[in-house]
Amino acid sequence: MQLPPAVVGQFPVPSNAILGVPSKHPPHVVGHRRTINMALPGNEQHSNPEHAYILANKWLNASKLAELVKDEGLVYRKGKFSAIEEQQLKAAMENYQHGKQLSAEQLLDIIFAKTDKSKDTAFWSEITAAIPLRPIIAVYHHVRRAYHPMKQQGPWKAHEDEALKQAVTDVGQQWEKVSFHVGRMASDCRDRYRNHIVNRDIRITGHWSKEEENKLTEIVTEMTVKQGKDIDNDVFWGKVSELMGGKRGRQQCRIKWTDALSKTLKNEGQKPRWSQQDAFILVHKIDSLNVRDDTEIDWKLIADPDWNLWSAHTLQRRWLTLKKGVKGYEDMTHQEIMDILRIKKAHLPEPPPPSSRKRKERKVTSAPAVNEPESRDEGVPEAGTSTGSGTQLVNQDDSTDSE
């Protein structure tokens, strides 16, 4: 049976409805929110033909896209490409290649055109039309990363770090030029430099002191809560690292915050523990979504006002743990996995009795070098939908970064 297409920016059923209790928070209205069906390959359409044309043909930067969202209600998809979108793109590229009778080498020449003047805009428009909720600039950067001949070269070596530092000294942060000198993808050079080279001489690794935790909490709350913004999704981690004196990197700050400090702040200073009730809520929230594959889930939309202790990163990790607990999950569809978990989590568990024993909390430390990919669509801010908070899904990566 062919499943219906996923919906952009859809919210799961609220946690209070799953638990059968009234909400503690009144509902709020979100402006400019639409739900548009993603279609299957060959049948996908944008509900607004004018917007579909704009996304497939106009090379708009992030600020211009944001203007169209605000002024015209434009809806488009952001963040990590789903497994289904990957299949759609692959099919579109193969159709183009066969239709034009191109060799694999000729197709790569189109993808990696040397200059903007030689860029084949007709090719990019055609393959973008296969996933019309994506802007053409996002498809362009994604495909060039996915098919880059320098992709997946493994851990950085000391001589490459030295070459990277020298290249930045010589040409500045012009990452395409840096890439030529270093022999790595431009985005890899950018992320390596920002996350592991800058301030390396003063970078601290390992256990966070209480003073550091307090400072990070103060910086994030000043940047978000005190300005009416979301404490998990509206954080510019590069700026946070700078305000930490450069002693903790962007990744270190983000991981420490999302995996440890955020939930403690939301829980009035007490470190919460993941419970069977949390697992019950998560399974039933995911079950309420109309998705064909869990790569289509926008994890930043899973939490709600009554159930908001856990970050998008944590929720996705917890889901992966639940999924891996299903025997043979590797060969199952998302729906088959959900059928089993729905039975396993059919009944609301009894709340655990209060414990008189004080548990030793796991320390969240920062590794000396986290080789974590941070690829994203340049020119398009990360998130799941253009009209609300979204996510760059974590594979374990993929982690979210508002900058």
PDB file of C-alpha atoms in Angstrom, residues 67-293:
ATOM      1  CA  GLU A  67      10.639  38.222   3.266  1.00  0.00           C
ATOM      2  CA  LEU A  68       8.463  36.075   1.011  1.00  0.00           C
ATOM      3  CA  VAL A  69       7.456  33.916   3.956  1.00  0.00           C
ATOM      4  CA  LYS A  70       6.398  36.996   5.920  1.00  0.00           C
ATOM      5  CA  ASP A  71       4.811  39.004   3.120  1.00  0.00           C
ATOM      6  CA  GLU A  72       3.341  36.356   0.817  1.00  0.00           C
ATOM      7  CA  GLY A  73       2.997  33.260   2.992  1.00  0.00           C
ATOM      8  CA  LEU A  74       5.617  31.322   1.026  1.00  0.00           C
ATOM      9  CA  VAL A  75       6.057  27.788   2.327  1.00  0.00           C
ATOM     10  CA  TYR A  76       9.252  25.866   1.726  1.00  0.00           C
ATOM     11  CA  ARG A  77      11.191  23.065   3.341  1.00  0.00           C
ATOM     12  CA  LYS A  78      14.492  23.572   5.172  1.00  0.00           C
ATOM     13  CA  GLY A  79      17.109  21.487   6.896  1.00  0.00           C
ATOM     14  CA  LYS A  80      18.286  17.948   6.273  1.00  0.00           C
ATOM     15  CA  PHE A  81      16.967  16.276   3.144  1.00  0.00           C
ATOM     16  CA  SER A  82      14.801  13.247   3.916  1.00  0.00           C
ATOM     17  CA  ALA A  83      15.512   9.783   2.518  1.00  0.00           C
ATOM     18  CA  ILE A  84      12.520  10.187   0.203  1.00  0.00           C
ATOM     19  CA  GLU A  85      13.774  13.538  -1.085  1.00  0.00           C
ATOM     20  CA  GLU A  86      17.134  11.921  -1.762  1.00  0.00           C
ATOM     21  CA  GLN A  87      15.383   9.275  -3.868  1.00  0.00           C
ATOM     22  CA  GLN A  88      13.429  11.933  -5.742  1.00  0.00           C
ATOM     23  CA  LEU A  89      16.576  13.916  -6.490  1.00  0.00           C
ATOM     24  CA  LYS A  90      18.457  10.843  -7.648  1.00  0.00           C
ATOM     25  CA  ALA A  91      15.609   9.879  -9.981  1.00  0.00           C
ATOM     26  CA  ALA A  92      15.390  13.416 -11.387  1.00  0.00           C
ATOM     27  CA  MET A  93      19.124  13.502 -12.086  1.00  0.00           C
ATOM     28  CA  GLU A  94      19.030  10.106 -13.768  1.00  0.00           C
ATOM     29  CA  ASN A  95      16.087  11.211 -15.927  1.00  0.00           C
ATOM     30  CA  TYR A  96      17.968  14.343 -16.949  1.00  0.00           C
ATOM     31  CA  GLN A  97      21.123  12.368 -17.712  1.00  0.00           C
ATOM     32  CA  HIS A  98      19.275   9.803 -19.848  1.00  0.00           C
ATOM     33  CA  GLY A  99      17.152  12.428 -21.577  1.00  0.00           C
ATOM     34  CA  LYS A 100      20.231  14.413 -22.579  1.00  0.00           C
ATOM     35  CA  GLN A 101      22.273  11.230 -23.222  1.00  0.00           C
ATOM     36  CA  LEU A 102      25.028  12.405 -20.907  1.00  0.00           C
ATOM     37  CA  SER A 103      27.861  10.332 -19.507  1.00  0.00           C
ATOM     38  CA  ALA A 104      28.540  10.278 -15.774  1.00  0.00           C
ATOM     39  CA  GLU A 105      31.522  12.562 -16.345  1.00  0.00           C
ATOM     40  CA  GLN A 106      29.423  15.059 -18.313  1.00  0.00           C
ATOM     41  CA  LEU A 107      26.826  15.134 -15.543  1.00  0.00           C
ATOM     42  CA  LEU A 108      29.532  15.888 -12.979  1.00  0.00           C
ATOM     43  CA  ASP A 109      30.824  18.683 -15.226  1.00  0.00           C
ATOM     44  CA  ILE A 110      27.344  20.256 -15.037  1.00  0.00           C
ATOM     45  CA  ILE A 111      27.133  19.853 -11.257  1.00  0.00           C
ATOM     46  CA  PHE A 112      30.604  21.320 -10.708  1.00  0.00           C
ATOM     47  CA  ALA A 113      30.605  24.103 -13.280  1.00  0.00           C
ATOM     48  CA  LYS A 114      33.715  26.233 -12.814  1.00  0.00           C
ATOM     49  CA  THR A 115      31.969  29.628 -12.900  1.00  0.00           C
ATOM     50  CA  ASP A 116      28.517  31.091 -12.375  1.00  0.00           C
ATOM     51  CA  LYS A 117      28.378  31.983 -16.067  1.00  0.00           C
ATOM     52  CA  SER A 118      28.790  28.334 -17.036  1.00  0.00           C
ATOM     53  CA  LYS A 119      26.195  27.159 -14.502  1.00  0.00           C
ATOM     54  CA  ASP A 120      23.428  25.160 -16.230  1.00  0.00           C
ATOM     55  CA  THR A 121      20.371  26.778 -14.649  1.00  0.00           C
ATOM     56  CA  ALA A 122      18.005  24.602 -16.689  1.00  0.00           C
ATOM     57  CA  PHE A 123      19.472  21.479 -15.047  1.00  0.00           C
ATOM     58  CA  TRP A 124      19.121  22.889 -11.535  1.00  0.00           C
ATOM     59  CA  SER A 125      15.566  24.086 -12.170  1.00  0.00           C
ATOM     60  CA  GLU A 126      14.528  20.705 -13.537  1.00  0.00           C
ATOM     61  CA  ILE A 127      15.822  18.634 -10.643  1.00  0.00           C
ATOM     62  CA  THR A 128      14.528  21.172  -8.093  1.00  0.00           C
ATOM     63  CA  ALA A 129      11.065  20.751  -9.606  1.00  0.00           C
ATOM     64  CA  ALA A 130      11.174  17.118  -8.441  1.00  0.00           C
ATOM     65  CA  ILE A 131      10.999  18.388  -4.844  1.00  0.00           C
ATOM     66  CA  PRO A 132       9.173  21.709  -5.282  1.00  0.00           C
ATOM     67  CA  LEU A 133       9.168  22.649  -1.602  1.00  0.00           C
ATOM     68  CA  ARG A 134      12.939  23.142  -1.703  1.00  0.00           C
ATOM     69  CA  PRO A 135      14.550  26.367  -2.956  1.00  0.00           C
ATOM     70  CA  ILE A 136      16.876  25.913  -5.913  1.00  0.00           C
ATOM     71  CA  ILE A 137      19.836  27.268  -3.950  1.00  0.00           C
ATOM     72  CA  ALA A 138      19.311  24.561  -1.297  1.00  0.00           C
ATOM     73  CA  VAL A 139      19.220  21.831  -3.945  1.00  0.00           C
ATOM     74  CA  TYR A 140      22.335  23.283  -5.595  1.00  0.00           C
ATOM     75  CA  HIS A 141      24.421  23.191  -2.405  1.00  0.00           C
ATOM     76  CA  HIS A 142      23.058  19.815  -1.313  1.00  0.00           C
ATOM     77  CA  VAL A 143      23.808  18.061  -4.609  1.00  0.00           C
ATOM     78  CA  ARG A 144      27.278  19.591  -4.872  1.00  0.00           C
ATOM     79  CA  ARG A 145      28.068  18.287  -1.376  1.00  0.00           C
ATOM     80  CA  ALA A 146      26.539  14.853  -1.957  1.00  0.00           C
ATOM     81  CA  TYR A 147      28.429  14.243  -5.218  1.00  0.00           C
ATOM     82  CA  HIS A 148      31.650  16.037  -4.382  1.00  0.00           C
ATOM     83  CA  PRO A 149      34.748  13.989  -5.296  1.00  0.00           C
ATOM     84  CA  MET A 150      36.392  15.048  -2.031  1.00  0.00           C
ATOM     85  CA  LYS A 151      33.513  13.811   0.106  1.00  0.00           C
ATOM     86  CA  GLN A 152      34.156  11.522   3.084  1.00  0.00           C
ATOM     87  CA  GLN A 153      37.931  11.632   3.287  1.00  0.00           C
ATOM     88  CA  GLY A 154      38.032  10.592   6.912  1.00  0.00           C
ATOM     89  CA  PRO A 155      39.525  12.353   9.965  1.00  0.00           C
ATOM     90  CA  TRP A 156      41.652  15.428   9.471  1.00  0.00           C
ATOM     91  CA  LYS A 157      45.404  14.957   9.790  1.00  0.00           C
ATOM     92  CA  ALA A 158      47.868  17.374  11.365  1.00  0.00           C
ATOM     93  CA  HIS A 159      49.392  18.420   8.047  1.00  0.00           C
ATOM     94  CA  GLU A 160      45.918  19.187   6.679  1.00  0.00           C
ATOM     95  CA  ASP A 161      45.186  21.439   9.657  1.00  0.00           C
ATOM     96  CA  GLU A 162      48.425  23.282   8.978  1.00  0.00           C
ATOM     97  CA  ALA A 163      47.531  23.627   5.290  1.00  0.00           C
ATOM     98  CA  LEU A 164      44.100  24.926   6.287  1.00  0.00           C
ATOM     99  CA  LYS A 165      45.521  27.564   8.604  1.00  0.00           C
ATOM    100  CA  GLN A 166      47.986  28.676   5.951  1.00  0.00           C
ATOM    101  CA  ALA A 167      45.291  28.830   3.273  1.00  0.00           C
ATOM    102  CA  VAL A 168      43.072  31.021   5.445  1.00  0.00           C
ATOM    103  CA  THR A 169      46.065  33.273   6.120  1.00  0.00           C
ATOM    104  CA  ASP A 170      46.740  33.531   2.385  1.00  0.00           C
ATOM    105  CA  VAL A 171      43.231  33.944   0.917  1.00  0.00           C
ATOM    106  CA  GLY A 172      40.995  34.622   3.917  1.00  0.00           C
ATOM    107  CA  GLN A 173      37.750  32.777   4.584  1.00  0.00           C
ATOM    108  CA  GLN A 174      36.965  32.273   0.894  1.00  0.00           C
ATOM    109  CA  TRP A 175      36.185  28.612   1.307  1.00  0.00           C
ATOM    110  CA  GLU A 176      36.160  27.554  -2.340  1.00  0.00           C
ATOM    111  CA  LYS A 177      39.674  28.947  -2.733  1.00  0.00           C
ATOM    112  CA  VAL A 178      40.716  27.409   0.579  1.00  0.00           C
ATOM    113  CA  SER A 179      39.346  24.071  -0.641  1.00  0.00           C
ATOM    114  CA  PHE A 180      41.613  24.206  -3.689  1.00  0.00           C
ATOM    115  CA  HIS A 181      44.695  24.663  -1.486  1.00  0.00           C
ATOM    116  CA  VAL A 182      43.740  22.073   1.144  1.00  0.00           C
ATOM    117  CA  GLY A 183      42.152  19.342  -0.980  1.00  0.00           C
ATOM    118  CA  ARG A 184      38.968  19.136   1.091  1.00  0.00           C
ATOM    119  CA  MET A 185      35.397  20.239   0.407  1.00  0.00           C
ATOM    120  CA  ALA A 186      34.783  23.938   1.011  1.00  0.00           C
ATOM    121  CA  SER A 187      32.137  23.221   3.659  1.00  0.00           C
ATOM    122  CA  ASP A 188      34.505  20.790   5.419  1.00  0.00           C
ATOM    123  CA  CYS A 189      37.235  23.432   5.459  1.00  0.00           C
ATOM    124  CA  ARG A 190      34.811  26.008   6.833  1.00  0.00           C
ATOM    125  CA  ASP A 191      33.536  23.738   9.619  1.00  0.00           C
ATOM    126  CA  ARG A 192      36.980  22.431  10.520  1.00  0.00           C
ATOM    127  CA  TYR A 193      38.332  25.942  10.811  1.00  0.00           C
ATOM    128  CA  ARG A 194      35.427  27.310  12.843  1.00  0.00           C
ATOM    129  CA  ASN A 195      35.054  24.349  15.182  1.00  0.00           C
ATOM    130  CA  HIS A 196      38.597  23.071  15.675  1.00  0.00           C
ATOM    131  CA  ILE A 197      41.182  25.616  14.516  1.00  0.00           C
ATOM    132  CA  VAL A 198      39.923  28.971  15.785  1.00  0.00           C
ATOM    133  CA  ASN A 199      41.026  29.508  19.401  1.00  0.00           C
ATOM    134  CA  ARG A 200      42.563  26.039  19.532  1.00  0.00           C
ATOM    135  CA  ASP A 201      45.408  27.345  21.698  1.00  0.00           C
ATOM    136  CA  ILE A 202      43.007  28.430  24.447  1.00  0.00           C
ATOM    137  CA  ARG A 203      40.309  25.755  23.946  1.00  0.00           C
ATOM    138  CA  ILE A 204      39.307  23.768  27.023  1.00  0.00           C
ATOM    139  CA  THR A 205      38.150  20.155  26.747  1.00  0.00           C
ATOM    140  CA  GLY A 206      36.699  17.752  29.264  1.00  0.00           C
ATOM    141  CA  HIS A 207      34.487  18.369  32.273  1.00  0.00           C
ATOM    142  CA  TRP A 208      32.675  21.707  32.538  1.00  0.00           C
ATOM    143  CA  SER A 209      33.102  23.654  35.755  1.00  0.00           C
ATOM    144  CA  LYS A 210      30.085  25.045  37.602  1.00  0.00           C
ATOM    145  CA  GLU A 211      31.266  28.543  36.706  1.00  0.00           C
ATOM    146  CA  GLU A 212      31.304  27.642  33.003  1.00  0.00           C
ATOM    147  CA  GLU A 213      27.822  26.143  33.214  1.00  0.00           C
ATOM    148  CA  ASN A 214      26.488  29.255  34.922  1.00  0.00           C
ATOM    149  CA  LYS A 215      28.108  31.500  32.330  1.00  0.00           C
ATOM    150  CA  LEU A 216      26.713  29.454  29.430  1.00  0.00           C
ATOM    151  CA  THR A 217      23.240  29.527  30.985  1.00  0.00           C
ATOM    152  CA  GLU A 218      23.451  33.286  31.451  1.00  0.00           C
ATOM    153  CA  ILE A 219      24.577  33.849  27.847  1.00  0.00           C
ATOM    154  CA  VAL A 220      21.876  31.646  26.302  1.00  0.00           C
ATOM    155  CA  THR A 221      19.050  33.018  28.433  1.00  0.00           C
ATOM    156  CA  GLU A 222      20.160  36.580  27.707  1.00  0.00           C
ATOM    157  CA  MET A 223      20.186  35.790  23.984  1.00  0.00           C
ATOM    158  CA  THR A 224      16.821  34.009  23.961  1.00  0.00           C
ATOM    159  CA  VAL A 225      14.446  34.088  26.940  1.00  0.00           C
ATOM    160  CA  LYS A 226      15.002  37.753  27.741  1.00  0.00           C
ATOM    161  CA  GLN A 227      14.288  38.588  24.098  1.00  0.00           C
ATOM    162  CA  GLY A 228      11.216  36.389  23.797  1.00  0.00           C
ATOM    163  CA  LYS A 229      12.992  33.700  21.763  1.00  0.00           C
ATOM    164  CA  ASP A 230      13.222  29.921  22.048  1.00  0.00           C
ATOM    165  CA  ILE A 231      16.050  28.708  24.294  1.00  0.00           C
ATOM    166  CA  ASP A 232      16.766  25.663  22.127  1.00  0.00           C
ATOM    167  CA  ASN A 233      16.174  26.820  18.566  1.00  0.00           C
ATOM    168  CA  ASP A 234      17.109  30.507  18.400  1.00  0.00           C
ATOM    169  CA  VAL A 235      20.703  30.291  19.592  1.00  0.00           C
ATOM    170  CA  PHE A 236      23.673  31.499  17.543  1.00  0.00           C
ATOM    171  CA  TRP A 237      26.362  29.166  18.800  1.00  0.00           C
ATOM    172  CA  GLY A 238      29.233  30.986  17.143  1.00  0.00           C
ATOM    173  CA  LYS A 239      28.300  34.086  19.129  1.00  0.00           C
ATOM    174  CA  VAL A 240      27.888  32.013  22.297  1.00  0.00           C
ATOM    175  CA  SER A 241      31.391  30.580  21.865  1.00  0.00           C
ATOM    176  CA  GLU A 242      32.736  34.099  21.383  1.00  0.00           C
ATOM    177  CA  LEU A 243      31.019  35.285  24.566  1.00  0.00           C
ATOM    178  CA  MET A 244      32.546  32.290  26.390  1.00  0.00           C
ATOM    179  CA  GLY A 245      35.903  33.815  25.529  1.00  0.00           C
ATOM    180  CA  GLY A 246      36.558  31.246  22.825  1.00  0.00           C
ATOM    181  CA  LYS A 247      37.492  28.698  25.486  1.00  0.00           C
ATOM    182  CA  ARG A 248      34.606  26.456  24.471  1.00  0.00           C
ATOM    183  CA  GLY A 249      33.799  25.870  20.806  1.00  0.00           C
ATOM    184  CA  ARG A 250      30.438  26.140  19.065  1.00  0.00           C
ATOM    185  CA  GLN A 251      29.835  22.398  19.176  1.00  0.00           C
ATOM    186  CA  GLN A 252      30.884  22.139  22.795  1.00  0.00           C
ATOM    187  CA  CYS A 253      28.473  24.904  23.821  1.00  0.00           C
ATOM    188  CA  ARG A 254      25.595  23.520  21.772  1.00  0.00           C
ATOM    189  CA  ILE A 255      25.987  19.946  23.024  1.00  0.00           C
ATOM    190  CA  LYS A 256      26.389  21.030  26.653  1.00  0.00           C
ATOM    191  CA  TRP A 257      23.294  23.184  26.416  1.00  0.00           C
ATOM    192  CA  THR A 258      20.944  20.868  24.530  1.00  0.00           C
ATOM    193  CA  ASP A 259      21.998  17.667  26.302  1.00  0.00           C
ATOM    194  CA  ALA A 260      22.341  18.939  29.856  1.00  0.00           C
ATOM    195  CA  LEU A 261      21.618  22.525  30.848  1.00  0.00           C
ATOM    196  CA  SER A 262      18.466  23.313  28.879  1.00  0.00           C
ATOM    197  CA  LYS A 263      16.334  20.592  30.474  1.00  0.00           C
ATOM    198  CA  THR A 264      17.595  21.525  33.954  1.00  0.00           C
ATOM    199  CA  LEU A 265      16.638  25.166  33.435  1.00  0.00           C
ATOM    200  CA  LYS A 266      13.158  24.177  32.218  1.00  0.00           C
ATOM    201  CA  ASN A 267      12.737  21.877  35.231  1.00  0.00           C
ATOM    202  CA  GLU A 268      13.348  24.630  37.763  1.00  0.00           C
ATOM    203  CA  GLY A 269      16.942  23.654  38.445  1.00  0.00           C
ATOM    204  CA  GLN A 270      16.325  19.913  38.873  1.00  0.00           C
ATOM    205  CA  LYS A 271      17.864  17.452  36.427  1.00  0.00           C
ATOM    206  CA  PRO A 272      14.982  15.422  34.958  1.00  0.00           C
ATOM    207  CA  ARG A 273      15.187  11.722  34.135  1.00  0.00           C
ATOM    208  CA  TRP A 274      13.740  10.139  31.018  1.00  0.00           C
ATOM    209  CA  SER A 275      10.837   7.924  32.075  1.00  0.00           C
ATOM    210  CA  GLN A 276       8.612   5.240  30.577  1.00  0.00           C
ATOM    211  CA  GLN A 277       5.891   7.878  30.407  1.00  0.00           C
ATOM    212  CA  ASP A 278       8.162  10.030  28.250  1.00  0.00           C
ATOM    213  CA  ALA A 279       8.734   7.041  25.948  1.00  0.00           C
ATOM    214  CA  PHE A 280       4.973   6.456  25.815  1.00  0.00           C
ATOM    215  CA  ILE A 281       4.336  10.087  24.844  1.00  0.00           C
ATOM    216  CA  LEU A 282       7.094  10.086  22.222  1.00  0.00           C
ATOM    217  CA  VAL A 283       5.841   6.926  20.492  1.00  0.00           C
ATOM    218  CA  HIS A 284       2.276   8.218  20.333  1.00  0.00           C
ATOM    219  CA  LYS A 285       3.377  11.641  19.108  1.00  0.00           C
ATOM    220  CA  ILE A 286       5.318  10.058  16.256  1.00  0.00           C
ATOM    221  CA  ASP A 287       2.432   7.717  15.536  1.00  0.00           C
ATOM    222  CA  SER A 288       0.172  10.746  15.083  1.00  0.00           C
ATOM    223  CA  LEU A 289       2.354  12.144  12.296  1.00  0.00           C
ATOM    224  CA  ASN A 290       1.688  11.532   8.621  1.00  0.00           C
ATOM    225  CA  VAL A 291       5.225  10.584   7.563  1.00  0.00           C
ATOM    226  CA  ARG A 292       6.497   7.864   5.268  1.00  0.00           C
ATOM    227  CA  ASP A 293       9.905   7.677   6.930  1.00  0.00           C
TER     228      ASP A 293
END
